[in-house]
Coordinates of C-alpha atoms in Angstrom, one line a residue:
X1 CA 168.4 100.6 192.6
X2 CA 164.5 100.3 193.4
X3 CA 164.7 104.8 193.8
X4 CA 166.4 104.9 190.5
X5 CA 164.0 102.9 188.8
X6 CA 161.2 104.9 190.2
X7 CA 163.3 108.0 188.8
X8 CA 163.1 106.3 185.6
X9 CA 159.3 105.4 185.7
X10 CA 158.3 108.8 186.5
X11 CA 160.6 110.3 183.9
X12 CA 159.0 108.3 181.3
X13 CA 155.3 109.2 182.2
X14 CA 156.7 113.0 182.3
X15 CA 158.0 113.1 178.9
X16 CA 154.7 112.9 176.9
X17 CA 153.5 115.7 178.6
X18 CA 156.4 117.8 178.6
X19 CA 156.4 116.8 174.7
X20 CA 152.9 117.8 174.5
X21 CA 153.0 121.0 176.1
X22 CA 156.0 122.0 173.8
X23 CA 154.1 121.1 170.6
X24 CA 151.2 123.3 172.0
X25 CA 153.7 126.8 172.8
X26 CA 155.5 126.3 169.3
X27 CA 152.4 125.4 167.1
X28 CA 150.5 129.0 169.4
X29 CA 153.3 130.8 168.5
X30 CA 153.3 129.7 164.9
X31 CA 149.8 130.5 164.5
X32 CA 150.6 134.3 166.1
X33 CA 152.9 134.7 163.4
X34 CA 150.4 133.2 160.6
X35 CA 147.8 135.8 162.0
X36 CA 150.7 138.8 161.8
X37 CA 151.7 137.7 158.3
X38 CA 147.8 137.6 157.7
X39 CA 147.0 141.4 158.7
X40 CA 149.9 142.9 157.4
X41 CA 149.2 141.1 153.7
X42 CA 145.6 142.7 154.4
X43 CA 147.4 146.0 155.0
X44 CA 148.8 146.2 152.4
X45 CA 146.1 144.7 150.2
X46 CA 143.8 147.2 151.5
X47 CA 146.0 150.3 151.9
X48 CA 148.8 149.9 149.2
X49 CA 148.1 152.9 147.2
X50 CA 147.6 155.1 149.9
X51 CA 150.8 153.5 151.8
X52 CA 152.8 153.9 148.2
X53 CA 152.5 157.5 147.9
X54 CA 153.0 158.3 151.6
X55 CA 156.1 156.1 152.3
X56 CA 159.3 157.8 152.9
X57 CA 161.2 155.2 151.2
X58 CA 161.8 154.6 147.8
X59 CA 164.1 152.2 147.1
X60 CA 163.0 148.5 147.0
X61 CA 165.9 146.8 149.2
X62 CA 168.0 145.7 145.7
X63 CA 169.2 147.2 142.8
X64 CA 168.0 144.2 140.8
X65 CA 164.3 143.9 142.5
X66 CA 164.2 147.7 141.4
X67 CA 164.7 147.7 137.5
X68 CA 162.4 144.9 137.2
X69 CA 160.0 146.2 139.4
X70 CA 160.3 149.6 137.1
X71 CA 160.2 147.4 133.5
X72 CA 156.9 145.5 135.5
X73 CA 155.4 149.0 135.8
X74 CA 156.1 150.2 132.7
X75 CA 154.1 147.3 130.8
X76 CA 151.2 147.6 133.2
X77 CA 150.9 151.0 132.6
X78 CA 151.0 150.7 128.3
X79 CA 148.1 149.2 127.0
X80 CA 149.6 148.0 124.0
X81 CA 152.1 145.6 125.8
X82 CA 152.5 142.1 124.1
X83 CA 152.4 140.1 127.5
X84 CA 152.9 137.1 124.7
X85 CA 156.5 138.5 123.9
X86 CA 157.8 139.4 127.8
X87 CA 160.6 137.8 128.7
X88 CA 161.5 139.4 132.8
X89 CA 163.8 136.0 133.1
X90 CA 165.8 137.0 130.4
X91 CA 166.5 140.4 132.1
X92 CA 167.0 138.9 135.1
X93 CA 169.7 136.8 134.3
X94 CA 170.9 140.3 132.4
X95 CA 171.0 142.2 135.6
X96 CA 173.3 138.8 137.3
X97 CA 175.4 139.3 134.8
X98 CA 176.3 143.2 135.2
X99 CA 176.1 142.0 139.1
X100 CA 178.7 139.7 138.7
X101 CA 181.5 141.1 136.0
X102 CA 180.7 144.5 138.6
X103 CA 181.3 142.8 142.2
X104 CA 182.9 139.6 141.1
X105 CA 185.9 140.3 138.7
X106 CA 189.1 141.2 140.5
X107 CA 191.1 144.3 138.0
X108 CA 194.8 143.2 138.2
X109 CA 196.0 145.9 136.4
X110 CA 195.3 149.7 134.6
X111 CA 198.0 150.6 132.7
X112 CA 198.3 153.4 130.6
X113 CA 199.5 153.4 126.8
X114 CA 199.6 155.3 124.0
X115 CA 196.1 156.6 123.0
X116 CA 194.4 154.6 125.9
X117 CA 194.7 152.1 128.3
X118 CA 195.2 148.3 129.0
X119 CA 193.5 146.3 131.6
X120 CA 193.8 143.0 133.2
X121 CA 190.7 141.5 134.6
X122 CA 190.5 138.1 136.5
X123 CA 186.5 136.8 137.3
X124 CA 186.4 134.8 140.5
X125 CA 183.3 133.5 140.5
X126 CA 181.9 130.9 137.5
X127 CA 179.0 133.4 137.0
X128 CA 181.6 136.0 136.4
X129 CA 183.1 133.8 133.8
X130 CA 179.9 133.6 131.6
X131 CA 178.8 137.2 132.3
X132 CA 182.7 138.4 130.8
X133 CA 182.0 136.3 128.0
X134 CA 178.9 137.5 127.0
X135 CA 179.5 141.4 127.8
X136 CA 182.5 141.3 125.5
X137 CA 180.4 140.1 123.1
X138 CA 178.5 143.0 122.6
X139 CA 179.9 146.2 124.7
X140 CA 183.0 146.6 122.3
X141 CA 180.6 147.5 119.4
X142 CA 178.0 149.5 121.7
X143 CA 181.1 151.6 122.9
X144 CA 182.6 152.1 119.3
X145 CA 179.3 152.9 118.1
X146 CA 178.4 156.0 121.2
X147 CA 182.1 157.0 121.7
X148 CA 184.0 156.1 118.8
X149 CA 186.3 154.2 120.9
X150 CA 187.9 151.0 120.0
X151 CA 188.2 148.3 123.0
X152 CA 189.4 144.7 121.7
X153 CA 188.7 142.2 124.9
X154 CA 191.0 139.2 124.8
X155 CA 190.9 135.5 127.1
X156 CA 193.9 134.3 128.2
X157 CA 193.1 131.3 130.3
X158 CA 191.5 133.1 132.9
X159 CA 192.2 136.5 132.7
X160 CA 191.0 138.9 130.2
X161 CA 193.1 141.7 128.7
X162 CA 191.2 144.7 127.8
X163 CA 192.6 147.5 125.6
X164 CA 190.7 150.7 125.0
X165 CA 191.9 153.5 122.2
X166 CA 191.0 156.9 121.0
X167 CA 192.1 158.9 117.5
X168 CA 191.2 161.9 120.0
X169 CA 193.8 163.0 121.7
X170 CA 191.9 164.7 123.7
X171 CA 190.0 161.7 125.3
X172 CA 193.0 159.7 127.0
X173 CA 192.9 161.3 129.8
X174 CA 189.2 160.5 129.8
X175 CA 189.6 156.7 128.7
X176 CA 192.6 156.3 131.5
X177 CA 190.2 157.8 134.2
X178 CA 187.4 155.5 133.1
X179 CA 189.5 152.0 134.0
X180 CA 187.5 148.9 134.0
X181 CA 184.1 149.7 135.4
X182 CA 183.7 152.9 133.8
X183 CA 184.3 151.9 130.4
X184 CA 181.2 149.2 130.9
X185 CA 179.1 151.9 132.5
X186 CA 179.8 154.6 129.6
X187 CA 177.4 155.2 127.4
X188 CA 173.4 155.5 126.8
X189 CA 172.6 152.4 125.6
X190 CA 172.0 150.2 129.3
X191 CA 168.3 151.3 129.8
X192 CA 167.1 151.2 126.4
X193 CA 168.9 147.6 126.4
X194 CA 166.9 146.5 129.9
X195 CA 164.1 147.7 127.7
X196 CA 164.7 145.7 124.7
X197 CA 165.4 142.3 126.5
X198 CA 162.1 142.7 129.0
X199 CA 160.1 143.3 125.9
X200 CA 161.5 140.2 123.9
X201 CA 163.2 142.9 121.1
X202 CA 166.8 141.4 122.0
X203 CA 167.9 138.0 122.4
X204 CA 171.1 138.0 124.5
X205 CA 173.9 135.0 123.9

């Protein structure tokens, strides 16, 4: 009994220390990477033009990042920007949007019919909910307008049936090949859209 109680008293007056000593390695190490952050902010800071043009990358790590990045260095570079009229949120929840109804939305079905196809879409995810709802709320004109095609987008619960028709005979083939995500993607209009939205031209739904 008396050695384990000596155990105990010596374990007790340890603790502190080894306590103490462990608060010193973790708040040194901490500070090393403070001091890394540090210099490499200065880096960049210092050398960022020079780093820009001689770096053999040119993506910036995501798709999303990238076109605002672009839009950002579009309005720097005009001096007649309205900074008073921007609006990068609204393009950024845009861009989720044509992430979501492009990674998120499982196609059922691609069935072809006369003059152009049928689809069935289900979104899984409740982003992909809102982002269907508010592309079919403008891409059926956008594509009639460019194409001439007629698409009519209907909800059923929660699935969405999607039919797509040509007068041209000559474009079925086309339409059919196209299937879901390729009937979103066709046409000119995405950029110029990005463009409108970043600039506060176009208020989306």
């Amino acid at each position: 009994m008396k050695k384990l109680k000596i155990i105990l008293i010596m374990t007790a007056m340890t603790l502190p220390f080894m306590a103490n000593a462990q608060h010193q390695n973790q708040s040194a190490k901490d500070q090393q990477e403070d001091n890394t952050m540090q210099d490499s902010i200065k880096m960049t800071i210092t050398h960022g033009s020079q780093m820009n043009k001689h770096s053999p990358l040119t993506m910036p790590g995501n798709e999303i990042f990238g076109t605002i990045q672009e839009v950002v260095h579009k309005l720097e570079a005009d001096p007649n920007t309205d900074w008073s009229k921007v609006d990068l949120e609204a393009l950024r929840q845009h861009l989720l949007d044509m992430k979501a109804f492009t990674e998120e939305v499982s196609v059922i079905s691609q069935k072809p019919i006369e003059n152009g196809i049928v689809i069935q879409v289900k979104p899984e995810t409740e982003r992909a909910v809102g982002a269907l709802k508010r592309l079919f709320k403008m891409h059926p004109a956008m594509l009639k307008m460019e194409k001439g095609w007629d698409m009519i987008a209907k909800q059923d619960n929660n699935q969405w049936t999607i039919t797509v028709t040509t007068k041209n005979n000559s474009e079925v083939n086309e339409i059919r090949a196209l299937g879901y995500i390729g009937l979103l993607a066709e046409g000119a209009h995405h950029q110029l859209h990005h463009w409108m939205i970043a600039t506060g031209q176009m208020k989306m739904p």
